XYZ file of C-alpha atoms in Angstrom:
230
model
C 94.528 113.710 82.204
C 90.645 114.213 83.436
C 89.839 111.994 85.659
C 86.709 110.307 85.686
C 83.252 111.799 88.468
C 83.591 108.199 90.653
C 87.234 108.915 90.838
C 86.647 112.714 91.930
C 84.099 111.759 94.332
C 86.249 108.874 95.631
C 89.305 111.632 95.798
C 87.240 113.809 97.825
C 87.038 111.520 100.905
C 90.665 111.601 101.152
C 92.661 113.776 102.964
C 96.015 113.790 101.035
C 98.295 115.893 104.109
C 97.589 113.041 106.645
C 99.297 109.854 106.722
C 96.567 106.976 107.549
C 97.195 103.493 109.951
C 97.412 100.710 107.905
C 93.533 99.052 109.021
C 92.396 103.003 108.356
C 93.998 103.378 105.108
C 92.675 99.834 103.783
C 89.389 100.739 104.664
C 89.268 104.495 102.639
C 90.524 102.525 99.496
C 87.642 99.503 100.166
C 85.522 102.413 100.147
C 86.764 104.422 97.278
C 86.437 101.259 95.193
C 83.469 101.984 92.708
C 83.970 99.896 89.671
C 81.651 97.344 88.573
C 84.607 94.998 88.601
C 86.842 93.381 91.943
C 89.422 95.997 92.107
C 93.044 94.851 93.275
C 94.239 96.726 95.869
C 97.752 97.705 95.320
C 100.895 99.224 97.825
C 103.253 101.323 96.487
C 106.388 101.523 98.253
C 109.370 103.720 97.531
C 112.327 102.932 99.008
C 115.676 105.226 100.250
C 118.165 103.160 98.233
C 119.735 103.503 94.383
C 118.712 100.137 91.905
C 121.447 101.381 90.062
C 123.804 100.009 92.325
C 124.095 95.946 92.432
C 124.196 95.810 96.256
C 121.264 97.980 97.052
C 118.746 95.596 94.854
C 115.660 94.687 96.601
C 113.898 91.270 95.399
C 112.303 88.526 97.003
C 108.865 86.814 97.687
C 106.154 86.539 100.058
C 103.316 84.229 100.595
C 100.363 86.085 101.314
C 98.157 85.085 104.303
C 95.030 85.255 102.154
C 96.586 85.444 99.093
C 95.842 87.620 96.266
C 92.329 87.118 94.838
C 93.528 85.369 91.550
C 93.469 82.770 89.941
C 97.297 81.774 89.254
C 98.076 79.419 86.597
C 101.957 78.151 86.557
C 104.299 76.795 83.626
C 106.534 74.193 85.036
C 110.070 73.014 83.377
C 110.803 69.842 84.446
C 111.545 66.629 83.398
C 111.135 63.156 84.524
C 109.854 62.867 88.389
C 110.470 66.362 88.476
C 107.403 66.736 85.639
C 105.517 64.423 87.917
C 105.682 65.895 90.887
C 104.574 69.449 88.902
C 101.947 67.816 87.550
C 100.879 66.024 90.901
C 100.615 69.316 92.841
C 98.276 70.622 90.153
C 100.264 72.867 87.998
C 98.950 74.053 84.417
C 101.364 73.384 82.325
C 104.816 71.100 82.258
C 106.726 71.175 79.766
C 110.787 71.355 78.530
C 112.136 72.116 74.935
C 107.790 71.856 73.871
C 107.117 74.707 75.756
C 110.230 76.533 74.661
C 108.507 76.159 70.982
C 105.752 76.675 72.134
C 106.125 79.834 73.566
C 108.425 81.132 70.661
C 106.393 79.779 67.695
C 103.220 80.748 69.154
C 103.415 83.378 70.945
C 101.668 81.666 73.694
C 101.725 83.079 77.435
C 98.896 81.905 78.944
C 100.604 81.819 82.638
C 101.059 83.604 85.221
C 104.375 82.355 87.004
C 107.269 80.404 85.730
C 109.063 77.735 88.011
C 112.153 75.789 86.819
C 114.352 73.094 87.906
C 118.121 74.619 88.108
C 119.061 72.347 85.354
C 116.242 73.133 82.806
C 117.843 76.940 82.929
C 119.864 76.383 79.888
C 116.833 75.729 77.860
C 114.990 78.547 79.543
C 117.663 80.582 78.876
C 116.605 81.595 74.708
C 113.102 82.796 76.141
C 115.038 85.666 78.322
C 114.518 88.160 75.732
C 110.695 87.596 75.397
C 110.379 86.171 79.329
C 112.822 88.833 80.871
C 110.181 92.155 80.383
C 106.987 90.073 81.670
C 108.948 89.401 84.954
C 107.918 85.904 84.260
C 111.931 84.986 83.953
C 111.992 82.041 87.438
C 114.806 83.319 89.569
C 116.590 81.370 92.268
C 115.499 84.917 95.119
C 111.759 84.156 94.017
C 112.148 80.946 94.469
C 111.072 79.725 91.457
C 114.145 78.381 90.373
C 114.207 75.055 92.563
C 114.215 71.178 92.776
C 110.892 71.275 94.659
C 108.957 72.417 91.892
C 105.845 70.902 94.012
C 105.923 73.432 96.675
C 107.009 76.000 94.406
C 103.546 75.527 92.368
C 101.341 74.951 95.969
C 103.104 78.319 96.857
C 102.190 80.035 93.382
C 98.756 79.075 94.025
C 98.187 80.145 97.773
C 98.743 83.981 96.847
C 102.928 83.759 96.932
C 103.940 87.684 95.256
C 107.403 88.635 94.246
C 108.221 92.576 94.923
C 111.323 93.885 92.844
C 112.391 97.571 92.418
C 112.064 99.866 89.222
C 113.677 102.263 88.128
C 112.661 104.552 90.128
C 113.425 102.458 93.630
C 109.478 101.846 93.933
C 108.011 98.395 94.801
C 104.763 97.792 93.322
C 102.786 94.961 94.512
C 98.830 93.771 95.111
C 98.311 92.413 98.219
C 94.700 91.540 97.358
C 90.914 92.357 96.373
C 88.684 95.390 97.511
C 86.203 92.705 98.259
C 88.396 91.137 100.939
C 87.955 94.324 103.149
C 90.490 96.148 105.150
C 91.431 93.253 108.270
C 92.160 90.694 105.465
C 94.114 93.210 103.340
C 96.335 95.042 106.364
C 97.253 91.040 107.406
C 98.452 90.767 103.276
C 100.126 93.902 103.370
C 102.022 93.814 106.690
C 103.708 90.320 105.375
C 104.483 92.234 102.503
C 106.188 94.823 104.442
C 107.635 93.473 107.003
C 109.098 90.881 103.701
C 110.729 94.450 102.336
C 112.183 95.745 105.661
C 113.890 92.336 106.297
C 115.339 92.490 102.323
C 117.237 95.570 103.456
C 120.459 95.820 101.882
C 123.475 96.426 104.021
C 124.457 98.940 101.827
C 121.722 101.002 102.173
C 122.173 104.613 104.539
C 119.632 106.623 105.802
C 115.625 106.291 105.643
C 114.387 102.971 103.998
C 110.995 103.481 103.512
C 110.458 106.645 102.369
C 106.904 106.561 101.866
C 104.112 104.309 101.052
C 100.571 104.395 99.366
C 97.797 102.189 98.551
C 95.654 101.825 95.940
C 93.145 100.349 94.060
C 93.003 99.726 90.260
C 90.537 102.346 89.663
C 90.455 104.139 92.913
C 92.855 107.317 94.364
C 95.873 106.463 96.599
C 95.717 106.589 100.411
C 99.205 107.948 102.243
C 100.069 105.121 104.835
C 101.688 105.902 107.859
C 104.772 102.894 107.889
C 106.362 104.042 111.155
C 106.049 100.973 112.997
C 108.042 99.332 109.911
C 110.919 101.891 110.772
């Protein structure tokens, strides 16, 4: 694939044998930015364990510091003061068995994150198949399977990410907008780590992190030096 001149230029200012300090690396990608849009700034992380194996899963959620730039809208399931409270701490959309129609009949996902009370699971439970391969399924490690659906949505929308392994044992996850600039971003991105070094499975051996890169959507990735993570 041929990348495009502002990405070659951008490339160019990188030097792809050194490993960059977080604040350092933040910056290059800030500066390698050059679309005419607010690029997310991304951090790659891949990890020394095997997803293959139930005890070396990685999964959680962080609230970012200065969240992530976006605007999140939620999708509550709830019912009775459950609803209320949802719809009391500003949430899009509450709903129960309407929203499971709606979603199936429709085709309608205009959300971002999912929260459910534990008991509303059942229902929830026929929109796996369509829910499950967004990664907008709520889970109780995300949090967003809970009674207090209230913080859950005040959470959602302060900047609160959920990093998960593929395939590959790789955590993808943005940690905010070029326009922030580096300070705001390394603050958002050492939660995020230090979130994925305390997830450590006790089953994993050897090196954790095995390396790390960020990003942003249009922009080359910078090598980040994670030792103090180690």
């Amino acid at each position: 694939m041929v990348k495009g001149k502002k990405y070659q230029e951008s490339a160019k200012l990188i030097d792809r044998t050194k490993l960059y300090e977080t604040v350092e690396a933040l910056d290059m990608v800030c500066k390698t930015s050059k679309a005419k849009f607010d690029e997310t700034v991304e951090v790659h992380v891949k990890l020394g364990v095997d997803s293959r194996h139930a005890d070396q899963q990685v999964r959680g959620a962080v609230v970012l510091p200065h969240g992530t730039g976006k605007t999140v809208r939620t999708l509550v399931f709830a019912k009775g003061d459950n609803a209320k409270a949802a719809e009391e701490a500003g949430s899009d959309y509450v709903g129960a068995e309407d929203m499971v129609a709606k979603i199936t009949s429709e085709n309608w996902f205009d959300f971002d994150v999912v929260i459910a009370t534990p008991d509303m699971m059942g229902v929830i439970g026929r929109l796996g198949k369509v829910l499950g391969p967004k990664g907008l399924m709520p889970n109780p490690k995300a949090g967003t399977v809970t009674m207090d659906v209230a913080k859950a949505v005040a959470e959602a929308k302060a900047g609160k990410i959920e990093y998960r392994l593929d395939k590959q044992n790789i955590i993808h996850c943005p940690v905010g907008k070029a326009s922030f600039g580096a300070e705001k971003l390394a603050e958002n991105f050492d939660t995020l780590m230090n979130a994925v070094v305390k997830a450590k499975p006790a089953a994993a051996k050897g090196q954790y992190i095995k390396s790390c890169a960020v990003a942003s959507t249009m922009g080359p990735g910078v090598k980040v030096n994670t030792a103090k993570y180690m």
